[in-house]
Amino acid sequence: MEVFVFGQYLYFLDEIRLKRLLVLSFGILRSKTVNISLINDEIPLEQSGRKSSQSQYNYLLGVFQTGNVQGVIRQIFNLLVVLFYSSEKELKILIDRTNWEIGARKVNILSIGLLYRDKTYIPLLNEDLGYKGNSSAQTRINLMDQFLDWWKALQIPIPQFIIVGDREFIGEKWLKELSCKGVQYVIRLKANLKFETWLNGGYKIGKKFGVKTLHRYLQRYNKQSVEVVLAGEAIAQIYVLENEGKQALKEPFLYLITNIDDLDRTGDIYRQRWRIETCFSHLKSKGLNLESLNLEGQHKTDILMAVLALVYGLIVYQGQEAQIKQPPKTIKYKNGKEYDRVSVFRQGLKELAKIISFDQFLEFMDQLFRKIYYKWLSMKQLHLMNLFRQ
C-alpha cells in the first residue's frame, strides 16, 4: 500500500523516508517505549519487509541517519498543526523543559506546543539542549522564530498566540522579543526579580524595584497590577493573585508578568500551564517510556522527540474521536471539579491497540493524511479570502 503524498507546503519527506518514519511510529505504539531494541523486538519481520532482526534494526535507525533533520521535524510540525488547529482566533502556547539522566548523559528537552481545546498539550517543537540547566533567552527566541516562521509558511490563519510558562521562562530580552513579534504571554515570576517601573505616572529610569516591593505598593494602594518596563522598551504588567495550589502555605501569592489587556484572565490562563506536565508524564513514566531512550546525539534525540510527538498526537486524536462518539463517565472531586474517569490519552491508547498490523496502521494513516490535507486546503482558502477582504 502506498502512503498518501501531500501537496506543496505540507510535504517535506519523500515516500520512502515517510514510510520508514511510520514503521518507527507503529513500533513505538506497539511497544510503548522509545528504546529501538525493544521496538525492533515488537515488530514482526513480515510487517516491515526485512529479512532479519538486524536488518530491521538498521532500517529503524535509518530514520535518524539523515542530513535533513529539519525536514523530518517540519513534516511532523505541519501534520500536528493542521490536525489540531481549527482556526481559533486565540491560541495558547505552552513552554517547559523535561530532563533525565542516561548514565552520565544529561538529556534536557525544551518543548513548545499548542494547548488543544484548553485540555491537552500537543508538543510541536522539541529541542535537546545538550546541557544541564535552564534554556537561554536566545535559544527560546530561536525556537519561537522557527515556530512562527513554519506556521506562517503553512498559509493558514494566524491566531493571537499567548505563550504560557513557569518561573524559568523569564528574562527581559526574551519577553521584549515576544512583544516585538506580536506574541502575548503570561509567565510566572520569581519573587526576587527587579524591574524598572511606572509608578504614580512616572517612569523611574535606572531604578529597579523588587517584585515583593511592588506587591507591597499594590497592597497599600489596593491595586492588583503595576506597569513595568522591559529592556528600556517594552511595557508589561505585573499581576498578583492568591495561590490556590499545593504550595499556597509556602508561597501564598502568584506573581505573573503579562502583556495581555484583560488582566482578569491571567490567572486562569496561567493555571492551564500544568497541562504540559501531564503530557510529559504520559511521554515518560505513564505511557511511552521516554526515559528508556538509547540513542546518542542531539540530532537523533530531536528526531525521536518529533516522532514521539506524532505518536502522542495520534493517541490524543483517537482518544478524542472515541470520546466524541461515547462521552466518558466523570468523577467529581472534593474541590467541586469533574474529570473524565478515562483520560483522552488512555482512551487513545486503547483505540490504537486495536491496530495489530503495520498494513492496518498504514491504512489508518493514509485516511488521516487525507483528512489533514483537505483540512489544510480549506484553512488555506479561508486565510487567502480573509487576506483579500483586508
C-alpha angles and dihedrals in degrees: 000000000000123000115243109256117223128226128249117308093022100060123077103145131063119238094260094055092041091053091049089052090051092052088056091047091051090049092052090051093049097044098032090220139091094221103120094210092054091044090052091053091053098054116077111228093235090061096055094036093235122140098218141018091250091051090052091047090053089047090056091048088054089078088070097041098085140112089212100074092145090051092058093046093045093049090057093041090056094047094050095044093053093042096051105028117085103181094273112174090225128035130185116223117198125205130190145130133245122192142177141159131255103192105300093344120101114213110199117176123192109201133191127177148132131284106236115216089339088285114074132044114224112196111222105168125025126177129189102223093203093220140069120262140027125345118254123246091246092052090054092046091051092049091049091049089053091048093051095042094050092045092051091047089061088067093223129127114298112219129203101272119216112190116206125196146153130250095290092067101069134103127126095244092054095045093045091052091051090054091048090053092050093249117141121213146192111196129170114237133220110242094231096061123112131211141183107247149192107239126174091352096307135104109233097214115203094003120103127197126205120243093244091049089053089048090056089049090053092048091049093053096034094244132139101206144031131195119245132186119231120209089342091291122058123066122221138163128239108214125191127203136162117272112242095178133100092275094056094115092052096037109023095179136051116216112205130182118205146159097204118116100224100067093180088071096056097087094051091045093051093047089062089065091089089072088081090057089055090053092050089050091053092047092050127026101358104047130350102026096230092173090068088073109144102180126109122214133056095245090054091050090049091052092045091051089052092051090046089051088055092050091048090049091052090051093050092045093051092044091051092048091050093049092049089057093044116015111221124242115260135220123214120220130207091260088064095250122129125217134183113264088221116038123226087249095054091044090051093050089051092051095046091048085073088070102085103165135051091236089058089048091051090052091050092049092046090057092045093048090053091050091050092047095052092042088053091051090051094049091045091052091049090050093051091048091052091049090050091052091053 
